[in-house]
Amino acid sequence: MKLKVTLAALAAATAAPAFAEGELNIYNWGNYTSPEMIEKFEKEYGIDVTITDYDSNDTALAKIKAGGHGFDIVVPSGTYVPIFISEGLLMESKPNEMENFKNMDPVWVDVEFDPGRNYTVPWQWGTVGMTVNTSVYDGDINTAAIILDPPDELKGKINVVPEMMDVMSTTIYYMGGDQCTTDKEVLKKVRDKLVEAKQHWLSMDYGNIEKYAKGDLSAGVNWNGASLRARLENEDIAFGYPVTGYPVWMDNAAILADAQNVENAKQFLNFIMDPENAAMLSNFARYANGIKGSEQYLDPVMASAPEVVVPDELKAAGKVSKTCPPEAQKIYTAIWTELQK
């Protein structure tokens, strides 16, 4: 009996590390990860995946910097990747040496925020624009005036996503400034415009798809995929591209420097560079991805949706988001902090 107990204890002790190796903890934007894709990964590798949500890049950055988080993977926007790297928060996991790297669209390989892809792989990419309920407002939707100088019928029914750089950039363009400007005159106008406009907003919430679909919200700054998901539930929803300029972004999966399940995390990065798996992400969240060959697996609605396929006449207004220098970030953060009060 004593021998059996000893063997059982030994078995339990040796099994513990194996169980730990079967985990993966992902820190990602809320409602942004395909359950179908995660289920496939879990079955294929025998890994239990846990996903924790956040609602902005700043929230994610603050949580990771604080330490003790227990996450293996994070999904920052391209504008924040250099910040994560400079803070020593990301592992140089060399996705460019992984088997499925060959599937990455060349357009997204030598990106400014991670040249050659030593740290990150594409998650999804899209645009920032205006979501509008056309049964409430039938005017021009391709303008940031929707939220900055709103018509009476939209006042009190507007939502602005809580992502600083998306809102700041959209407003800077509307006020005639350039991305990452530190022009004090322009930024004073931006600050005043945002403060003035906020009195007409109902909320600054991340989770807004159902609210638009149900008619609880009538307009706001939003991401194209979220707007498409709302339209699929309510045909009155439309997505506008401000002619004064709108951000084009990419979110990217990366392994954290203090990840506990590194090999599992590497398997996951390689996994999402497979065309079929990348398509699962797009079919769920309704954004484009950066993986060649995924098109054949996409839902038909993605091929022609105006939220995904930017109208030709509005393409020139799109501006690929970049990381602004610290002096600009400091000013934007001050304006954003005041707006949160």
Short mmCIF file of C-alpha atoms in Angstrom, two decimals:
data_model
loop_
_atom_site.label_atom_id
_atom_site.label_comp_id
_atom_site.label_asym_id
_atom_site.label_seq_id
_atom_site.Cartn_x
_atom_site.Cartn_y
_atom_site.Cartn_z
CA MET A 1 0.00 0.00 0.00
CA LYS A 2 2.85 2.34 0.90
CA LEU A 3 4.49 1.64 -2.47
CA LYS A 4 1.28 2.42 -4.34
CA VAL A 5 0.92 5.75 -2.52
CA THR A 6 4.52 6.65 -3.31
CA LEU A 7 4.08 5.81 -6.99
CA ALA A 8 0.83 7.77 -7.12
CA ALA A 9 2.49 10.77 -5.55
CA LEU A 10 5.39 10.51 -8.00
CA ALA A 11 2.98 10.31 -10.92
CA ALA A 12 1.12 13.38 -9.70
CA ALA A 13 4.35 15.30 -9.29
CA THR A 14 5.58 14.47 -12.78
CA ALA A 15 2.16 15.19 -14.30
CA ALA A 16 1.96 18.74 -12.93
CA PRO A 17 4.46 20.32 -15.35
CA ALA A 18 2.79 18.57 -18.30
CA PHE A 19 -0.53 20.14 -17.32
CA ALA A 20 1.08 23.57 -17.13
CA GLU A 21 2.45 23.03 -20.62
CA GLY A 22 -1.09 22.53 -21.86
CA GLU A 23 -2.18 26.10 -21.22
CA LEU A 24 -2.21 29.35 -23.15
CA ASN A 25 -3.40 32.69 -21.78
CA ILE A 26 -4.36 35.34 -24.32
CA TYR A 27 -5.01 39.01 -23.52
CA ASN A 28 -7.06 40.48 -26.37
CA TRP A 29 -9.68 43.02 -27.32
CA GLY A 30 -13.17 41.96 -26.27
CA ASN A 31 -15.45 40.06 -28.67
CA TYR A 32 -12.59 39.82 -31.17
CA THR A 33 -11.53 36.16 -31.08
CA SER A 34 -13.27 33.40 -33.04
CA PRO A 35 -14.51 30.70 -30.63
CA GLU A 36 -14.46 28.26 -33.56
CA MET A 37 -10.79 29.01 -34.22
CA ILE A 38 -9.87 28.64 -30.54
CA GLU A 39 -11.73 25.33 -30.32
CA LYS A 40 -9.83 24.06 -33.36
CA PHE A 41 -6.49 25.09 -31.84
CA GLU A 42 -7.32 23.43 -28.53
CA LYS A 43 -8.26 20.15 -30.20
CA GLU A 44 -5.27 20.16 -32.53
CA TYR A 45 -2.66 20.80 -29.83
CA GLY A 46 -4.32 19.67 -26.62
CA ILE A 47 -3.90 23.13 -25.15
CA ASP A 48 -6.46 24.85 -22.93
CA VAL A 49 -6.86 28.49 -23.98
CA THR A 50 -8.05 31.25 -21.65
CA ILE A 51 -8.93 34.66 -23.10
CA THR A 52 -9.10 37.84 -21.04
CA ASP A 53 -10.60 40.97 -22.62
CA TYR A 54 -9.53 44.61 -22.73
CA ASP A 55 -11.12 47.67 -24.35
CA SER A 56 -8.16 49.82 -25.43
CA ASN A 57 -4.45 49.74 -26.14
CA ASP A 58 -3.79 51.91 -23.10
CA THR A 59 -5.64 49.48 -20.84
CA ALA A 60 -3.58 46.57 -22.17
CA LEU A 61 -0.28 48.45 -21.90
CA ALA A 62 -0.93 49.51 -18.31
CA LYS A 63 -1.90 45.97 -17.27
CA ILE A 64 1.17 44.39 -18.87
CA LYS A 65 3.54 47.02 -17.44
CA ALA A 66 2.16 46.40 -13.95
CA GLY A 67 3.36 42.78 -14.14
CA GLY A 68 1.95 39.69 -12.47
CA HIS A 69 -0.66 39.35 -15.21
CA GLY A 70 -0.04 35.74 -16.23
CA PHE A 71 -0.68 36.34 -19.94
CA ASP A 72 1.29 34.74 -22.77
CA ILE A 73 -0.01 36.65 -25.79
CA VAL A 74 -1.25 40.20 -26.28
CA VAL A 75 -2.76 41.81 -29.41
CA PRO A 76 -1.71 45.49 -29.64
CA SER A 77 -2.36 47.81 -32.54
CA GLY A 78 0.59 48.67 -34.77
CA THR A 79 0.86 52.14 -33.20
CA TYR A 80 1.54 50.53 -29.82
CA VAL A 81 3.87 47.72 -30.88
CA PRO A 82 7.00 49.95 -30.79
CA ILE A 83 5.98 51.14 -27.32
CA PHE A 84 5.62 47.55 -26.09
CA ILE A 85 9.01 46.70 -27.63
CA SER A 86 10.81 49.75 -26.20
CA GLU A 87 9.42 48.93 -22.75
CA GLY A 88 10.86 45.41 -23.04
CA LEU A 89 7.40 43.85 -22.85
CA LEU A 90 7.52 41.67 -25.98
CA MET A 91 9.60 38.60 -26.76
CA GLU A 92 11.55 38.57 -30.03
CA SER A 93 9.87 35.31 -31.02
CA LYS A 94 10.93 35.42 -34.70
CA PRO A 95 7.60 34.72 -36.44
CA ASN A 96 9.52 35.26 -39.68
CA GLU A 97 11.19 31.90 -39.10
CA MET A 98 7.95 29.99 -38.50
CA GLU A 99 6.55 27.52 -41.02
CA ASN A 100 3.42 29.50 -41.92
CA PHE A 101 5.18 32.83 -42.32
CA LYS A 102 5.20 32.10 -46.04
CA ASN A 103 1.45 32.81 -46.02
CA MET A 104 1.80 36.40 -44.84
CA ASP A 105 0.85 39.01 -47.41
CA PRO A 106 4.10 40.79 -48.41
CA VAL A 107 2.35 44.13 -47.85
CA TRP A 108 2.30 43.39 -44.13
CA VAL A 109 5.82 41.97 -43.72
CA ASP A 110 8.13 44.98 -43.72
CA VAL A 111 5.89 47.20 -41.62
CA GLU A 112 7.18 50.31 -39.87
CA PHE A 113 6.12 49.09 -36.42
CA ASP A 114 7.91 45.72 -36.72
CA PRO A 115 10.21 45.61 -39.78
CA GLY A 116 10.55 42.05 -41.05
CA ARG A 117 8.23 40.73 -38.33
CA ASN A 118 10.57 39.73 -35.53
CA TYR A 119 7.93 40.17 -32.83
CA THR A 120 4.43 40.09 -34.27
CA VAL A 121 2.04 38.44 -36.72
CA PRO A 122 -1.11 40.01 -38.19
CA TRP A 123 -4.33 39.50 -36.29
CA GLN A 124 -6.73 41.67 -38.30
CA TRP A 125 -6.72 45.10 -39.90
CA GLY A 126 -9.32 47.70 -40.70
CA THR A 127 -10.41 51.32 -40.61
CA VAL A 128 -11.88 53.86 -38.22
CA GLY A 129 -15.00 55.64 -39.42
CA MET A 130 -18.55 56.61 -38.65
CA THR A 131 -21.31 54.13 -37.83
CA VAL A 132 -24.71 55.68 -38.54
CA ASN A 133 -28.31 54.55 -38.29
CA THR A 134 -29.72 55.87 -41.57
CA SER A 135 -33.31 55.62 -40.32
CA VAL A 136 -32.44 58.36 -37.84
CA TYR A 137 -30.09 60.43 -40.00
CA ASP A 138 -30.19 60.52 -43.80
CA GLY A 139 -27.43 63.05 -44.48
CA ASP A 140 -23.77 62.66 -45.47
CA ILE A 141 -22.08 59.92 -43.43
CA ASN A 142 -18.58 60.38 -44.86
CA THR A 143 -17.67 63.10 -42.39
CA ALA A 144 -16.41 63.32 -38.83
CA ALA A 145 -18.98 66.08 -38.29
CA ILE A 146 -21.27 63.17 -37.36
CA ILE A 147 -19.65 63.19 -33.92
CA LEU A 148 -17.82 66.53 -33.79
CA ASP A 149 -20.57 68.83 -35.11
CA PRO A 150 -23.56 66.49 -34.86
CA PRO A 151 -26.97 67.34 -36.31
CA ASP A 152 -29.80 67.67 -33.81
CA GLU A 153 -31.29 64.26 -34.59
CA LEU A 154 -28.09 62.54 -33.48
CA LYS A 155 -27.34 64.50 -30.33
CA GLY A 156 -27.49 62.35 -27.23
CA LYS A 157 -27.38 59.16 -29.30
CA ILE A 158 -23.65 59.10 -30.12
CA ASN A 159 -21.00 56.63 -28.93
CA VAL A 160 -17.25 57.14 -29.23
CA VAL A 161 -14.94 54.14 -28.88
CA PRO A 162 -12.46 54.58 -26.00
CA GLU A 163 -9.33 54.31 -28.14
CA MET A 164 -7.28 57.50 -27.83
CA MET A 165 -5.31 57.48 -31.07
CA ASP A 166 -8.29 56.59 -33.25
CA VAL A 167 -10.39 59.42 -31.87
CA MET A 168 -7.52 61.91 -31.70
CA SER A 169 -6.38 61.19 -35.26
CA THR A 170 -9.89 61.46 -36.65
CA THR A 171 -10.35 64.81 -34.92
CA ILE A 172 -6.92 66.12 -35.92
CA TYR A 173 -7.69 65.37 -39.58
CA TYR A 174 -11.09 67.05 -39.25
CA MET A 175 -9.43 70.18 -37.86
CA GLY A 176 -6.91 70.29 -40.71
CA GLY A 177 -3.91 68.81 -38.92
CA ASP A 178 -1.53 66.01 -39.82
CA GLN A 179 -1.00 62.70 -38.05
CA CYS A 180 1.21 63.05 -34.95
CA THR A 181 1.14 66.85 -35.12
CA THR A 182 2.50 68.85 -32.21
CA ASP A 183 1.23 72.15 -33.63
CA LYS A 184 -0.15 73.90 -30.55
CA GLU A 185 -2.67 75.94 -32.50
CA VAL A 186 -4.11 72.85 -34.18
CA LEU A 187 -4.17 70.85 -30.96
CA LYS A 188 -5.93 73.64 -29.08
CA LYS A 189 -8.65 73.52 -31.73
CA VAL A 190 -8.76 69.74 -31.41
CA ARG A 191 -9.08 69.93 -27.64
CA ASP A 192 -11.79 72.58 -27.77
CA LYS A 193 -13.73 70.71 -30.45
CA LEU A 194 -13.68 67.44 -28.50
CA VAL A 195 -14.74 69.09 -25.24
CA GLU A 196 -17.54 70.93 -27.04
CA ALA A 197 -18.69 67.81 -28.86
CA LYS A 198 -18.67 65.54 -25.82
CA GLN A 199 -21.79 67.18 -24.39
CA HIS A 200 -23.68 65.62 -27.32
CA TRP A 201 -22.32 62.10 -26.77
CA LEU A 202 -24.18 59.44 -24.88
CA SER A 203 -21.25 57.17 -24.14
CA MET A 204 -17.63 56.18 -24.75
CA ASP A 205 -18.03 52.42 -24.79
CA TYR A 206 -16.12 49.61 -26.46
CA GLY A 207 -18.94 47.06 -26.71
CA ASN A 208 -21.41 48.69 -29.07
CA ILE A 209 -22.47 46.16 -31.73
CA GLU A 210 -25.75 45.13 -30.09
CA LYS A 211 -26.52 48.70 -29.09
CA TYR A 212 -26.36 49.85 -32.71
CA ALA A 213 -28.30 46.81 -33.88
CA LYS A 214 -31.10 47.46 -31.37
CA GLY A 215 -31.22 51.19 -32.05
CA ASP A 216 -29.90 52.25 -28.64
CA LEU A 217 -27.17 54.15 -30.46
CA SER A 218 -27.63 56.15 -33.66
CA ALA A 219 -24.08 57.19 -34.59
CA GLY A 220 -20.47 57.25 -33.48
CA VAL A 221 -16.78 56.68 -34.07
CA ASN A 222 -16.37 52.98 -34.70
CA TRP A 223 -14.31 50.27 -36.34
CA ASN A 224 -15.44 48.90 -39.69
CA GLY A 225 -15.81 45.25 -38.65
CA ALA A 226 -17.92 46.13 -35.63
CA SER A 227 -20.09 48.28 -37.88
CA LEU A 228 -20.51 45.42 -40.36
CA ARG A 229 -21.58 43.09 -37.56
CA ALA A 230 -24.18 45.64 -36.49
CA ARG A 231 -25.45 46.01 -40.07
CA LEU A 232 -25.90 42.27 -40.40
CA GLU A 233 -28.38 42.58 -37.53
CA ASN A 234 -29.92 45.89 -38.63
CA GLU A 235 -29.97 46.88 -42.30
CA ASP A 236 -30.32 50.57 -41.41
CA ILE A 237 -26.74 50.70 -40.15
CA ALA A 238 -24.15 52.20 -42.52
CA PHE A 239 -20.44 52.96 -42.27
CA GLY A 240 -18.90 56.24 -43.41
CA TYR A 241 -15.30 57.16 -44.24
CA PRO A 242 -14.51 60.80 -43.30
CA VAL A 243 -13.22 62.59 -46.38
CA THR A 244 -10.96 64.73 -44.19
CA GLY A 245 -9.04 61.58 -43.24
CA TYR A 246 -9.52 58.33 -41.34
CA PRO A 247 -7.07 55.91 -39.66
CA VAL A 248 -6.11 52.56 -41.17
CA TRP A 249 -4.82 50.16 -38.51
CA MET A 250 -3.54 46.64 -37.93
CA ASP A 251 -3.75 44.65 -34.71
CA ASN A 252 -0.99 42.11 -34.14
CA ALA A 253 -0.47 39.06 -31.94
CA ALA A 254 2.79 38.95 -29.99
CA ILE A 255 4.32 36.86 -27.22
CA LEU A 256 4.98 38.68 -23.96
CA ALA A 257 8.52 38.80 -22.59
CA ASP A 258 7.41 37.16 -19.34
CA ALA A 259 5.15 34.53 -20.95
CA GLN A 260 4.98 31.25 -19.03
CA ASN A 261 3.88 29.09 -21.97
CA VAL A 262 6.29 30.18 -24.68
CA GLU A 263 6.19 27.12 -26.93
CA ASN A 264 2.40 27.04 -26.86
CA ALA A 265 2.37 30.73 -27.73
CA LYS A 266 4.69 30.13 -30.68
CA GLN A 267 2.42 27.35 -31.89
CA PHE A 268 -0.48 29.77 -31.72
CA LEU A 269 1.29 32.47 -33.74
CA ASN A 270 2.11 29.93 -36.43
CA PHE A 271 -1.46 28.59 -36.28
CA ILE A 272 -3.10 31.95 -37.02
CA MET A 273 -0.86 32.43 -40.07
CA ASP A 274 -2.61 29.46 -41.68
CA PRO A 275 -5.09 30.78 -44.29
CA GLU A 276 -8.07 28.78 -43.06
CA ASN A 277 -7.49 29.79 -39.46
CA ALA A 278 -6.98 33.44 -40.34
CA ALA A 279 -10.30 33.32 -42.21
CA MET A 280 -12.01 32.07 -39.04
CA LEU A 281 -10.86 35.24 -37.29
CA SER A 282 -12.17 37.42 -40.12
CA ASN A 283 -15.48 35.59 -40.42
CA PHE A 284 -16.09 36.15 -36.72
CA ALA A 285 -14.97 39.75 -36.18
CA ARG A 286 -15.55 40.86 -39.81
CA TYR A 287 -12.19 42.49 -40.47
CA ALA A 288 -9.63 41.74 -43.16
CA ASN A 289 -6.50 39.82 -42.23
CA GLY A 290 -2.93 39.83 -43.53
CA ILE A 291 -2.74 36.22 -44.69
CA LYS A 292 -2.62 35.18 -48.36
CA GLY A 293 -5.02 32.44 -49.40
CA SER A 294 -7.54 33.18 -46.64
CA GLU A 295 -9.89 34.69 -49.23
CA GLN A 296 -11.14 31.29 -50.35
CA TYR A 297 -12.38 30.57 -46.82
CA LEU A 298 -14.09 33.91 -46.17
CA ASP A 299 -17.85 34.28 -45.89
CA PRO A 300 -19.27 35.72 -49.15
CA VAL A 301 -20.44 38.87 -47.35
CA MET A 302 -16.83 39.84 -46.74
CA ALA A 303 -16.00 40.05 -50.44
CA SER A 304 -18.29 42.99 -51.19
CA ALA A 305 -19.15 44.58 -47.85
CA PRO A 306 -18.60 48.37 -48.08
CA GLU A 307 -17.25 48.24 -44.54
CA VAL A 308 -14.41 45.99 -45.74
CA VAL A 309 -13.98 47.09 -49.35
CA VAL A 310 -13.38 50.84 -49.20
CA PRO A 311 -15.10 52.75 -52.04
CA ASP A 312 -12.53 53.90 -54.60
CA GLU A 313 -13.35 57.57 -54.16
CA LEU A 314 -12.63 57.39 -50.43
CA LYS A 315 -9.43 55.30 -50.43
CA ALA A 316 -7.13 58.33 -50.67
CA ALA A 317 -8.47 59.69 -47.37
CA GLY A 318 -7.20 56.64 -45.48
CA LYS A 319 -4.00 57.18 -43.51
CA VAL A 320 -2.01 54.24 -42.14
CA SER A 321 -1.64 54.84 -38.41
CA LYS A 322 1.90 55.21 -37.09
CA THR A 323 3.49 55.54 -33.69
CA CYS A 324 3.71 59.18 -32.70
CA PRO A 325 6.81 60.54 -30.92
CA PRO A 326 6.70 60.90 -27.12
CA GLU A 327 6.16 64.66 -27.24
CA ALA A 328 3.02 64.20 -29.33
CA GLN A 329 1.82 61.27 -27.20
CA LYS A 330 2.16 63.39 -24.06
CA ILE A 331 -0.06 66.14 -25.45
CA TYR A 332 -2.64 63.68 -26.80
CA THR A 333 -2.78 61.88 -23.45
CA ALA A 334 -3.38 65.18 -21.65
CA ILE A 335 -6.27 66.03 -23.97
CA TRP A 336 -7.67 62.50 -23.71
CA THR A 337 -7.44 62.53 -19.91
CA GLU A 338 -9.37 65.79 -19.78
CA LEU A 339 -12.00 64.30 -22.08
CA GLN A 340 -12.53 61.37 -19.70
CA LYS A 341 -13.51 63.66 -16.80
#
